[in-house]
Coordinates of C-alpha atoms in Angstrom, one line a residue:
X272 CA -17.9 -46.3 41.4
X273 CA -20.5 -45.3 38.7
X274 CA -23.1 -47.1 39.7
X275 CA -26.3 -45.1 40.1
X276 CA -25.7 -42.8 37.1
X277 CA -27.1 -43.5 33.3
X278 CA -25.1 -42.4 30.6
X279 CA -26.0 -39.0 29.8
X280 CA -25.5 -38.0 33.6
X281 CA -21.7 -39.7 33.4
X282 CA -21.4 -37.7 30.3
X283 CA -22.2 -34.4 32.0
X284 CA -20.3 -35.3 35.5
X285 CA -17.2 -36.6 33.0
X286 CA -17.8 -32.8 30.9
X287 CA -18.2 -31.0 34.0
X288 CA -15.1 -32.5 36.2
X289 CA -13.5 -31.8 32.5
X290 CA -13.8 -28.2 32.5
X291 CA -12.9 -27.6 36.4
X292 CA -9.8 -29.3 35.3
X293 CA -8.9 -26.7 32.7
X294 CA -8.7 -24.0 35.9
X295 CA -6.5 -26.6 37.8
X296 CA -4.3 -27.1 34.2
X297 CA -3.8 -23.8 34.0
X298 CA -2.0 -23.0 37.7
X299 CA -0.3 -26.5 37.0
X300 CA 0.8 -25.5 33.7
X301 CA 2.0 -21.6 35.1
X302 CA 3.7 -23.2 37.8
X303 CA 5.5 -26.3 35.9
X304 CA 6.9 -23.9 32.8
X305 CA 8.7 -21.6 35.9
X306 CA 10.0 -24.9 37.4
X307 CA 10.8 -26.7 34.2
X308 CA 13.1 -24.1 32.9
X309 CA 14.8 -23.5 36.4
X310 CA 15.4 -26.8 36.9
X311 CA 16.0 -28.2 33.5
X312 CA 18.7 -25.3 32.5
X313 CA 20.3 -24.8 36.0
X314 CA 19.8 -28.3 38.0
X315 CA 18.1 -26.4 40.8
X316 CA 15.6 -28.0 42.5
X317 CA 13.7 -24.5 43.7
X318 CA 11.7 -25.9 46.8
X319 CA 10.3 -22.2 47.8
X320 CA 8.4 -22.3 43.9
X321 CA 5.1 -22.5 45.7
X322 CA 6.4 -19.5 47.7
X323 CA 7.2 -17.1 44.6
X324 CA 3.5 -18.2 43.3
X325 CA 1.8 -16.4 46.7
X326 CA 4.4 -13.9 46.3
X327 CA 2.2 -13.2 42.6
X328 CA -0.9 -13.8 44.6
X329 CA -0.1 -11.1 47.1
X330 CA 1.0 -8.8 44.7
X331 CA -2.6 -9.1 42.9
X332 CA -4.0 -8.7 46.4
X333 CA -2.6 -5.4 47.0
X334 CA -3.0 -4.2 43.0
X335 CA -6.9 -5.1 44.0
X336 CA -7.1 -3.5 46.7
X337 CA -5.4 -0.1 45.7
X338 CA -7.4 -0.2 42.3
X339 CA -10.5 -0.1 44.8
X340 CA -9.4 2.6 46.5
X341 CA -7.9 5.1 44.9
X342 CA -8.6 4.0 40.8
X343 CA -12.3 2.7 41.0
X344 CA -13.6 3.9 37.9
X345 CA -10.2 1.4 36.6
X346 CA -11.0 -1.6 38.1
X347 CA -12.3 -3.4 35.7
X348 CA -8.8 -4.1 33.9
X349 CA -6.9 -4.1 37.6
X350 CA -5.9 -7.6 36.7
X351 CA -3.7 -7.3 33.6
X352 CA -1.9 -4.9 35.6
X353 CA -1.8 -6.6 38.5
X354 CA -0.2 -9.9 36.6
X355 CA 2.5 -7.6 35.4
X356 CA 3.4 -6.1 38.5
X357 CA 3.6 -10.0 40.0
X358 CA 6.1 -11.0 37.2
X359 CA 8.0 -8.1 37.5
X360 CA 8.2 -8.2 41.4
X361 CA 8.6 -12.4 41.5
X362 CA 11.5 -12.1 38.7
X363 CA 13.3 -9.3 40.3
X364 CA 13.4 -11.7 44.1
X365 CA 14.4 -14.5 41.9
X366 CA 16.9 -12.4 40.5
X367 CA 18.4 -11.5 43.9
X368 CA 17.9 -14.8 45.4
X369 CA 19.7 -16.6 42.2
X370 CA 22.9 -13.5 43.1
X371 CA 23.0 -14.2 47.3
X372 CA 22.6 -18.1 47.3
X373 CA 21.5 -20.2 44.5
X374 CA 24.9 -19.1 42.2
X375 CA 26.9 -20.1 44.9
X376 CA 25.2 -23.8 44.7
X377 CA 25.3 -25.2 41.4
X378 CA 26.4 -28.5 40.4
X379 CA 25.0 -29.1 44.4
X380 CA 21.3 -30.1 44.1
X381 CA 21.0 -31.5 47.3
X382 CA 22.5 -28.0 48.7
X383 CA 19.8 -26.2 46.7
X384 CA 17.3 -28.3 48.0
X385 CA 17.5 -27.5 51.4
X386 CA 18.7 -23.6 50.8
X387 CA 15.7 -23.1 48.9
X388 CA 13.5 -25.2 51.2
X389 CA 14.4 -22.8 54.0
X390 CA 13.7 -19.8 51.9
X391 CA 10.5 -21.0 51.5
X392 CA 9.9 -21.0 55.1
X393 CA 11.2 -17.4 55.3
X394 CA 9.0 -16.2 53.3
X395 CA 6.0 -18.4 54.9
X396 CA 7.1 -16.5 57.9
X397 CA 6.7 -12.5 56.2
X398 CA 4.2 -13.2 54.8
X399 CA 2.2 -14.1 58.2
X400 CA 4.1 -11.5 59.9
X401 CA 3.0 -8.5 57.2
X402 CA -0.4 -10.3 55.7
X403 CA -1.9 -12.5 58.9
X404 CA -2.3 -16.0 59.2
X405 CA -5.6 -15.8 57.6
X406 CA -6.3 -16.2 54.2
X407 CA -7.2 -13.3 51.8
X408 CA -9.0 -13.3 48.5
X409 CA -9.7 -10.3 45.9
X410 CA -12.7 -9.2 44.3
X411 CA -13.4 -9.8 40.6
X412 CA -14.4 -7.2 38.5
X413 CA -17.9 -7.5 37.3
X414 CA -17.0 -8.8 34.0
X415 CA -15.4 -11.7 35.3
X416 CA -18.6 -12.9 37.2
X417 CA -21.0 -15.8 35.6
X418 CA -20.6 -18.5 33.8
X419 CA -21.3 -19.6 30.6
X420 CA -24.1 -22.5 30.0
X421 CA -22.9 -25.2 28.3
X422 CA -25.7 -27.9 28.6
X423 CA -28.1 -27.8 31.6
X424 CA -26.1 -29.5 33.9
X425 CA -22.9 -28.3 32.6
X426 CA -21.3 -24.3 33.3
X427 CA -18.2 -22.7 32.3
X428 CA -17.3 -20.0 34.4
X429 CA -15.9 -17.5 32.9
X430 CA -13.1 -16.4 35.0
X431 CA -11.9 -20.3 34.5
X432 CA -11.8 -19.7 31.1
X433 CA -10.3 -16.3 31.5
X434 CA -7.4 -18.2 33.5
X435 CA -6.7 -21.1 30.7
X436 CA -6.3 -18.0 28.2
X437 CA -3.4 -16.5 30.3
X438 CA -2.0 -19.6 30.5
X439 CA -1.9 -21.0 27.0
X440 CA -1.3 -17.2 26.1
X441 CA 2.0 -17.8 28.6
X442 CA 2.8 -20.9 27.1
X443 CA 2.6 -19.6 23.5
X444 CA 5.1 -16.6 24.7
X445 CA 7.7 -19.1 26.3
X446 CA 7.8 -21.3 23.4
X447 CA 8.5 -18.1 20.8
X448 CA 10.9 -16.8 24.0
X449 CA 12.8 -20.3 24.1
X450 CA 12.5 -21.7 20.5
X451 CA 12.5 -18.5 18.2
X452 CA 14.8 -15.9 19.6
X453 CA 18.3 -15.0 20.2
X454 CA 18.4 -15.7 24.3
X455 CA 16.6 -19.0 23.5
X456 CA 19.5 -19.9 21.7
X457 CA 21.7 -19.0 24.4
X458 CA 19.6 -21.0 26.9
X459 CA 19.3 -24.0 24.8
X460 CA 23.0 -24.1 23.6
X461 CA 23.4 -23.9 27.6
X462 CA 21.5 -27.0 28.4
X463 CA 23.1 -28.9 25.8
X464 CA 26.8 -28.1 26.3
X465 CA 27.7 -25.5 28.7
X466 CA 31.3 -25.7 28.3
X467 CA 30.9 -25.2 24.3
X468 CA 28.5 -22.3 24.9
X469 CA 31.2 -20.4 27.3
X470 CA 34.0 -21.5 24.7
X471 CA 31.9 -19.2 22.2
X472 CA 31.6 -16.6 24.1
X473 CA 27.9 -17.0 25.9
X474 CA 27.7 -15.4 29.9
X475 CA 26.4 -19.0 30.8
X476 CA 26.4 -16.9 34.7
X477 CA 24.1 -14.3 33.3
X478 CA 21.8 -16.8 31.3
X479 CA 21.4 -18.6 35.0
X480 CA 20.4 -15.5 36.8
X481 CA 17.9 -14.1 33.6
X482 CA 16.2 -18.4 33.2
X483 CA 15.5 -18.1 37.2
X484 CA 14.3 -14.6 36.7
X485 CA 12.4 -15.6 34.2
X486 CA 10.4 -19.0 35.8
X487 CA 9.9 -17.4 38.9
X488 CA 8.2 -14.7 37.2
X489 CA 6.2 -16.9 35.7
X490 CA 5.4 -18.4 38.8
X491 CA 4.3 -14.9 40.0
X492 CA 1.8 -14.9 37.1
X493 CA 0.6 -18.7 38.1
X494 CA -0.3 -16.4 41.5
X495 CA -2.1 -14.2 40.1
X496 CA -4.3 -16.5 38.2
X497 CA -4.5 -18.4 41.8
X498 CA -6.2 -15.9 43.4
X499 CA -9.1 -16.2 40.6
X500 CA -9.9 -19.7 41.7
X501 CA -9.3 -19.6 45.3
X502 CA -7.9 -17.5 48.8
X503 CA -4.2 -17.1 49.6
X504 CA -2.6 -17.7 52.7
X505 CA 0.8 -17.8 53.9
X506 CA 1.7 -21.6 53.1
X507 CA -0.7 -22.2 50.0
X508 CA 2.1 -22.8 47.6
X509 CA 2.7 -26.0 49.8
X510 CA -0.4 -27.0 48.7
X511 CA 0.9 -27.2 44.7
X512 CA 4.5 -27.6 45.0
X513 CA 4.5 -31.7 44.9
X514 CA 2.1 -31.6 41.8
X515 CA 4.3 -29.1 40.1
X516 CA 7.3 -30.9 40.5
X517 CA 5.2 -34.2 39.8
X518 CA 4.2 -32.5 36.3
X519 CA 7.9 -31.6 35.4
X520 CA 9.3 -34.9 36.1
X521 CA 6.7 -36.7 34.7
X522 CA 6.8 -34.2 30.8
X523 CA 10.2 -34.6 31.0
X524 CA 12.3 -31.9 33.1
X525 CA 13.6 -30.2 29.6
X526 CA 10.8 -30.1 27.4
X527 CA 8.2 -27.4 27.2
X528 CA 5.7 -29.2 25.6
X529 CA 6.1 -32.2 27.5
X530 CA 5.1 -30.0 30.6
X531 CA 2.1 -28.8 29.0
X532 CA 0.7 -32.4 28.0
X533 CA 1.8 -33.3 31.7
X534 CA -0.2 -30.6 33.3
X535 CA -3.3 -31.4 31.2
X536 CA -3.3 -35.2 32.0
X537 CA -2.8 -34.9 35.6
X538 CA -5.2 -31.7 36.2
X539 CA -8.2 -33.8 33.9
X540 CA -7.5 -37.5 36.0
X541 CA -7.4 -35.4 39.7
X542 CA -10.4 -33.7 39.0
X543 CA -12.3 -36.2 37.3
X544 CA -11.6 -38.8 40.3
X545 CA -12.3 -35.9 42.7
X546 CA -15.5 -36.5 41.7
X547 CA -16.4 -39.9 42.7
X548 CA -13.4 -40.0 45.4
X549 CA -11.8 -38.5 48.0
X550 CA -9.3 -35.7 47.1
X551 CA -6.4 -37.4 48.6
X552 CA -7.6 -41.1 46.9
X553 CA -7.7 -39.1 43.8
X554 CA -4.2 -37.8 44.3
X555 CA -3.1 -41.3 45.5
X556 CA -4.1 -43.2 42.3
X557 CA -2.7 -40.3 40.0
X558 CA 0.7 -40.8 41.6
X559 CA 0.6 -44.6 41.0
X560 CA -0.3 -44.3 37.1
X561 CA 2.8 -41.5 36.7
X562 CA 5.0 -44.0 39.3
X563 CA 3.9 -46.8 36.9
X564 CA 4.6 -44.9 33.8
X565 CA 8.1 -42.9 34.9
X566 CA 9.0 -46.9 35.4
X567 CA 8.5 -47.6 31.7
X568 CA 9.7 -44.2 30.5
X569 CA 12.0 -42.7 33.0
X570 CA 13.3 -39.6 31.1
X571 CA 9.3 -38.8 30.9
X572 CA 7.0 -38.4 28.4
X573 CA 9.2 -36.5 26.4
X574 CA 12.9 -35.7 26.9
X575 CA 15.6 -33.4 25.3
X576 CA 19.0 -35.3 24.4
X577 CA 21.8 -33.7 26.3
X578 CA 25.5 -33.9 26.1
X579 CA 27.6 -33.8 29.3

Protein backbone atom coordinates (compact mmCIF):
# COMPACT_ATOMS: atom_id res chain seq x y z
CA UNK A 1 0.00 0.00 0.00
CA UNK A 2 2.88 2.45 0.41
CA UNK A 3 5.05 1.35 -1.85
CA UNK A 4 6.21 3.99 -4.28
CA UNK A 5 6.38 6.84 -1.75
CA UNK A 6 9.78 7.87 0.39
CA UNK A 7 9.35 9.10 3.69
CA UNK A 8 8.93 12.64 3.52
CA UNK A 9 6.06 12.22 0.86
CA UNK A 10 4.20 9.55 3.51
CA UNK A 11 4.81 12.23 5.96
CA UNK A 12 3.02 14.95 3.97
CA UNK A 13 0.08 12.45 2.49
CA UNK A 14 -0.21 11.06 6.47
CA UNK A 15 -0.25 15.33 7.52
CA UNK A 16 -2.46 16.08 4.75
CA UNK A 17 -5.28 13.12 5.04
CA UNK A 18 -4.65 14.42 8.89
CA UNK A 19 -6.01 17.77 8.44
CA UNK A 20 -9.03 16.74 5.94
CA UNK A 21 -9.91 14.61 8.83
CA UNK A 22 -10.28 17.46 11.29
CA UNK A 23 -13.33 18.84 8.83
CA UNK A 24 -14.79 15.23 8.86
CA UNK A 25 -14.25 15.20 13.04
CA UNK A 26 -15.89 18.11 13.33
CA UNK A 27 -19.58 17.11 11.50
CA UNK A 28 -18.88 13.71 13.27
CA UNK A 29 -18.31 15.26 16.51
CA UNK A 30 -21.66 17.92 15.94
CA UNK A 31 -23.62 15.11 15.00
CA UNK A 32 -22.57 12.36 17.79
CA UNK A 33 -22.84 15.10 20.93
CA UNK A 34 -26.84 15.61 19.50
CA UNK A 35 -27.19 11.84 19.39
CA UNK A 36 -25.21 10.93 22.39
CA UNK A 37 -27.30 12.98 24.73
CA UNK A 38 -30.71 11.89 23.02
CA UNK A 39 -29.97 8.61 23.28
CA UNK A 40 -27.97 8.24 26.31
CA UNK A 41 -30.52 10.28 28.62
CA UNK A 42 -33.83 9.13 26.91
CA UNK A 43 -33.05 5.56 25.23
CA UNK A 44 -34.18 6.85 21.86
CA UNK A 45 -32.62 5.69 19.08
CA UNK A 46 -33.43 9.05 16.69
CA UNK A 47 -33.05 7.42 13.16
CA UNK A 48 -34.28 10.90 11.30
CA UNK A 49 -30.75 12.57 13.16
CA UNK A 50 -29.24 12.85 9.71
CA UNK A 51 -32.51 14.51 8.76
CA UNK A 52 -32.45 17.49 11.56
CA UNK A 53 -28.65 17.97 10.30
CA UNK A 54 -30.04 19.03 6.48
CA UNK A 55 -32.78 20.66 8.27
CA UNK A 56 -29.47 23.07 9.79
CA UNK A 57 -28.07 22.92 6.32
CA UNK A 58 -31.21 24.27 4.66
CA UNK A 59 -31.70 26.81 7.11
CA UNK A 60 -28.02 28.16 6.26
CA UNK A 61 -29.07 27.84 2.70
CA UNK A 62 -31.86 30.26 2.90
CA UNK A 63 -29.95 32.68 5.66
CA UNK A 64 -27.24 32.72 2.51
CA UNK A 65 -29.31 33.43 0.20
CA UNK A 66 -31.44 36.30 1.88
CA UNK A 67 -28.18 37.80 3.27
CA UNK A 68 -27.27 38.09 -0.63
CA UNK A 69 -30.18 39.62 -1.43
CA UNK A 70 -31.51 41.92 0.59
CA UNK A 71 -28.32 42.40 3.44
CA UNK A 72 -25.13 42.35 1.08
CA UNK A 73 -23.13 44.79 2.58
CA UNK A 74 -23.71 41.94 5.91
CA UNK A 75 -22.68 38.99 4.37
CA UNK A 76 -19.63 38.58 5.56
CA UNK A 77 -20.87 37.40 9.14
CA UNK A 78 -24.27 35.68 7.44
CA UNK A 79 -22.98 32.50 9.04
CA UNK A 80 -22.99 33.05 12.76
CA UNK A 81 -26.36 34.01 12.18
CA UNK A 82 -27.25 31.51 10.15
CA UNK A 83 -25.95 28.74 12.77
CA UNK A 84 -28.24 30.25 15.32
CA UNK A 85 -31.25 30.35 13.36
CA UNK A 86 -30.49 26.32 12.47
CA UNK A 87 -30.37 25.54 16.27
CA UNK A 88 -33.09 27.46 17.09
CA UNK A 89 -35.36 26.07 14.15
CA UNK A 90 -33.84 22.24 14.60
CA UNK A 91 -34.53 22.44 18.55
CA UNK A 92 -37.94 23.92 18.22
CA UNK A 93 -39.01 20.55 15.57
CA UNK A 94 -37.36 18.40 17.98
CA UNK A 95 -39.30 19.97 20.57
CA UNK A 96 -42.59 19.22 18.81
CA UNK A 97 -41.62 15.91 17.50
CA UNK A 98 -40.37 14.74 21.20
CA UNK A 99 -44.47 16.26 22.32
CA UNK A 100 -46.56 14.35 19.20
CA UNK A 101 -44.59 10.96 19.19
CA UNK A 102 -41.32 10.23 20.77
CA UNK A 103 -43.00 10.87 24.65
CA UNK A 104 -45.46 8.53 23.78
CA UNK A 105 -42.52 5.79 23.06
CA UNK A 106 -40.21 5.53 25.78
CA UNK A 107 -39.02 2.54 27.45
CA UNK A 108 -39.88 1.27 23.53
CA UNK A 109 -36.66 1.51 21.51
CA UNK A 110 -37.62 -0.61 18.91
CA UNK A 111 -40.93 1.68 18.57
CA UNK A 112 -38.72 4.74 18.29
CA UNK A 113 -36.68 3.23 15.85
CA UNK A 114 -39.07 2.80 13.29
CA UNK A 115 -41.27 6.13 14.30
CA UNK A 116 -38.34 8.02 13.87
CA UNK A 117 -37.06 6.19 10.84
CA UNK A 118 -40.32 7.16 9.08
CA UNK A 119 -39.93 10.69 10.11
CA UNK A 120 -36.93 10.76 8.49
CA UNK A 121 -38.42 9.79 5.35
CA UNK A 122 -41.02 12.55 5.79
CA UNK A 123 -38.87 14.99 5.85
CA UNK A 124 -36.67 13.41 2.88
CA UNK A 125 -39.88 13.89 1.11
CA UNK A 126 -40.43 18.06 2.00
CA UNK A 127 -37.59 18.62 1.52
CA UNK A 128 -37.64 17.43 -2.28
CA UNK A 129 -41.04 18.64 -2.65
CA UNK A 130 -40.07 22.50 -1.32
CA UNK A 131 -36.02 22.46 -2.20
CA UNK A 132 -35.78 19.88 -5.53
CA UNK A 133 -34.07 16.77 -5.83
CA UNK A 134 -30.93 18.47 -6.67
CA UNK A 135 -28.43 19.35 -4.43
CA UNK A 136 -27.74 23.01 -3.30
CA UNK A 137 -24.71 24.61 -1.81
CA UNK A 138 -24.05 28.34 -0.35
CA UNK A 139 -21.55 30.78 -1.12
CA UNK A 140 -18.71 31.63 1.38
CA UNK A 141 -18.02 34.93 2.22
CA UNK A 142 -14.73 36.05 1.02
CA UNK A 143 -12.96 35.64 4.22
CA UNK A 144 -13.60 32.19 4.41
CA UNK A 145 -11.79 31.48 0.97
CA UNK A 146 -7.94 30.11 0.90
CA UNK A 147 -6.07 28.10 2.66
CA UNK A 148 -3.36 28.35 4.77
CA UNK A 149 0.25 26.80 3.62
CA UNK A 150 1.48 24.59 5.88
CA UNK A 151 4.47 22.91 4.04
CA UNK A 152 4.51 22.78 0.26
CA UNK A 153 2.63 19.89 -0.18
CA UNK A 154 0.49 20.46 2.75
CA UNK A 155 -2.75 23.30 2.91
CA UNK A 156 -5.12 24.07 5.63
CA UNK A 157 -8.07 25.54 4.31
CA UNK A 158 -9.41 27.87 6.30
CA UNK A 159 -13.01 27.28 6.28
CA UNK A 160 -11.88 23.60 7.69
CA UNK A 161 -10.44 25.20 10.34
CA UNK A 162 -13.20 27.64 10.76
CA UNK A 163 -15.51 24.39 11.19
CA UNK A 164 -13.22 22.47 13.93
CA UNK A 165 -13.49 25.86 15.95
CA UNK A 166 -17.32 25.68 16.05
CA UNK A 167 -17.10 22.45 16.96
CA UNK A 168 -14.70 22.20 19.78
CA UNK A 169 -16.32 25.78 20.61
CA UNK A 170 -19.75 23.38 20.87
CA UNK A 171 -18.13 20.83 22.61
CA UNK A 172 -16.60 23.16 25.28
CA UNK A 173 -20.43 24.76 25.69
CA UNK A 174 -22.03 21.18 26.22
CA UNK A 175 -19.54 20.16 28.68
CA UNK A 176 -20.02 23.62 30.97
CA UNK A 177 -24.05 23.00 29.93
CA UNK A 178 -23.96 19.21 31.20
CA UNK A 179 -21.17 19.23 33.91
CA UNK A 180 -21.29 22.84 35.52
CA UNK A 181 -24.86 23.97 35.75
CA UNK A 182 -28.05 23.54 37.39
CA UNK A 183 -30.06 21.53 34.24
CA UNK A 184 -26.92 19.37 33.94
CA UNK A 185 -27.63 18.32 37.26
CA UNK A 186 -31.01 17.59 36.47
CA UNK A 187 -30.08 15.60 33.32
CA UNK A 188 -27.38 13.63 34.89
CA UNK A 189 -29.31 12.79 38.16
CA UNK A 190 -31.92 11.57 35.31
CA UNK A 191 -29.63 9.21 33.64
CA UNK A 192 -28.45 7.78 36.80
CA UNK A 193 -31.77 7.26 38.68
CA UNK A 194 -34.88 8.50 37.25
CA UNK A 195 -37.15 7.33 39.83
CA UNK A 196 -34.93 9.12 42.67
CA UNK A 197 -34.78 12.38 40.46
CA UNK A 198 -38.80 12.45 40.23
CA UNK A 199 -38.97 11.46 44.03
CA UNK A 200 -37.11 14.88 44.60
CA UNK A 201 -39.08 16.75 42.71
CA UNK A 202 -37.16 16.94 39.04
CA UNK A 203 -39.90 17.27 35.71
CA UNK A 204 -37.90 14.15 34.40
CA UNK A 205 -40.95 14.76 31.19
CA UNK A 206 -39.68 18.24 30.81
CA UNK A 207 -35.83 17.37 30.99
CA UNK A 208 -36.83 14.66 27.98
CA UNK A 209 -38.40 17.21 25.79
CA UNK A 210 -35.46 20.23 26.58
CA UNK A 211 -32.18 17.07 26.11
CA UNK A 212 -34.00 16.29 22.56
CA UNK A 213 -34.32 19.92 22.01
CA UNK A 214 -31.20 20.43 22.78
CA UNK A 215 -29.19 17.48 20.47
CA UNK A 216 -31.24 18.12 17.67
CA UNK A 217 -30.22 21.60 17.80
CA UNK A 218 -27.03 20.69 17.83
CA UNK A 219 -27.49 18.58 15.00
CA UNK A 220 -28.81 21.76 13.23
CA UNK A 221 -25.54 23.44 13.93
CA UNK A 222 -23.49 20.11 12.61
CA UNK A 223 -25.73 21.39 9.23
CA UNK A 224 -24.63 24.34 9.11
CA UNK A 225 -21.08 23.54 9.33
CA UNK A 226 -22.02 20.70 6.50
CA UNK A 227 -22.75 23.01 4.03
CA UNK A 228 -19.00 24.57 4.43
CA UNK A 229 -17.54 21.27 3.27
CA UNK A 230 -19.98 20.04 0.85
CA UNK A 231 -23.75 20.41 -1.12
CA UNK A 232 -26.99 19.44 0.56
CA UNK A 233 -29.61 17.40 -0.85
CA UNK A 234 -32.70 15.85 0.34
CA UNK A 235 -31.21 12.38 1.76
CA UNK A 236 -27.53 13.57 2.68
CA UNK A 237 -27.93 12.94 6.36
CA UNK A 238 -28.21 9.22 5.22
CA UNK A 239 -24.95 9.55 4.20
CA UNK A 240 -23.60 10.28 8.10
CA UNK A 241 -26.17 8.69 10.20
CA UNK A 242 -24.35 5.04 10.43
CA UNK A 243 -20.97 6.84 11.37
CA UNK A 244 -22.74 8.95 13.88
CA UNK A 245 -24.29 6.27 15.60
CA UNK A 246 -20.96 4.24 15.03
CA UNK A 247 -19.08 7.10 17.04
CA UNK A 248 -21.68 7.02 19.99
CA UNK A 249 -21.63 3.43 20.52
CA UNK A 250 -18.16 3.11 20.08
CA UNK A 251 -17.21 6.47 22.98
CA UNK A 252 -19.61 5.05 25.00
CA UNK A 253 -23.44 6.12 24.53
CA UNK A 254 -23.25 8.39 28.00
CA UNK A 255 -20.04 10.04 27.97
CA UNK A 256 -19.26 13.31 26.28
CA UNK A 257 -15.73 12.97 26.11
CA UNK A 258 -15.81 9.51 25.10
CA UNK A 259 -17.76 10.83 21.86
CA UNK A 260 -15.25 13.34 21.22
CA UNK A 261 -12.15 10.89 21.31
CA UNK A 262 -14.47 8.56 19.17
CA UNK A 263 -15.12 11.18 16.49
CA UNK A 264 -11.44 12.05 16.27
CA UNK A 265 -10.19 8.35 15.82
CA UNK A 266 -12.69 7.37 13.34
CA UNK A 267 -12.68 10.77 11.16
CA UNK A 268 -8.41 10.51 11.20
CA UNK A 269 -8.43 6.35 10.25
CA UNK A 270 -11.40 7.06 7.23
CA UNK A 271 -9.58 9.75 5.90
CA UNK A 272 -6.22 8.55 6.11
CA UNK A 273 -7.22 5.11 4.35
CA UNK A 274 -9.26 7.16 1.93
CA UNK A 275 -6.21 7.85 0.74
CA UNK A 276 -4.57 4.86 -0.42
CA UNK A 277 -8.22 2.96 -0.65
CA UNK A 278 -11.36 3.00 -1.80
CA UNK A 279 -13.90 4.99 0.39
CA UNK A 280 -16.01 2.16 1.11
CA UNK A 281 -12.67 -0.33 1.86
CA UNK A 282 -11.75 2.50 4.16
CA UNK A 283 -15.18 2.44 5.85
CA UNK A 284 -15.05 -1.39 5.81
CA UNK A 285 -11.74 -1.86 7.71
CA UNK A 286 -12.82 1.09 10.24
CA UNK A 287 -15.84 -0.95 11.18
CA UNK A 288 -13.82 -4.18 11.77
CA UNK A 289 -11.19 -2.31 14.20
CA UNK A 290 -14.38 -0.66 16.29
CA UNK A 291 -16.30 -4.39 15.77
CA UNK A 292 -13.04 -5.81 17.18
CA UNK A 293 -12.60 -3.35 19.91
CA UNK A 294 -16.62 -2.99 21.09
CA UNK A 295 -15.80 -7.04 21.53
CA UNK A 296 -13.11 -6.33 24.13
CA UNK A 297 -14.81 -3.28 25.63
CA UNK A 298 -18.49 -3.39 25.10
CA UNK A 299 -19.69 -0.49 27.11
CA UNK A 300 -17.06 1.53 24.77
CA UNK A 301 -14.23 3.49 25.27
CA UNK A 302 -15.56 5.12 28.10
CA UNK A 303 -18.81 4.54 29.95
CA UNK A 304 -20.88 6.25 32.78
CA UNK A 305 -22.00 3.76 35.71
CA UNK A 306 -25.80 3.71 35.87
CA UNK A 307 -28.24 2.43 38.36
CA UNK A 308 -31.47 0.93 37.17
Amino acid sequence: MFDGYTSSELMSIFAMQGFAGLSLFSVFVLMAMGLAIIFGQMGVINMAHGEFMILGAYTTYLTSGFFQSYLPGLFGGYFLIAMLLAFLVCAALGALIEWLMIRHLYHRPLDTLLATWGLSLIMQQAYRSIFGAREVGVELPDWMMGAFQVTDLVELPINGLFVMIIALSIAVGVYLLMYRSGYGKKVRAVVQNRPMAEAVGINSAGIDRATFALGCGIAGIAGAAFTMIGSTGPSSGQAYIVDTFLVVVFGGAQSLIGTIVSAFGISQAQSTMEFFLSGSMAKVLTLLVVVGILMLRPEGLMALKVRR
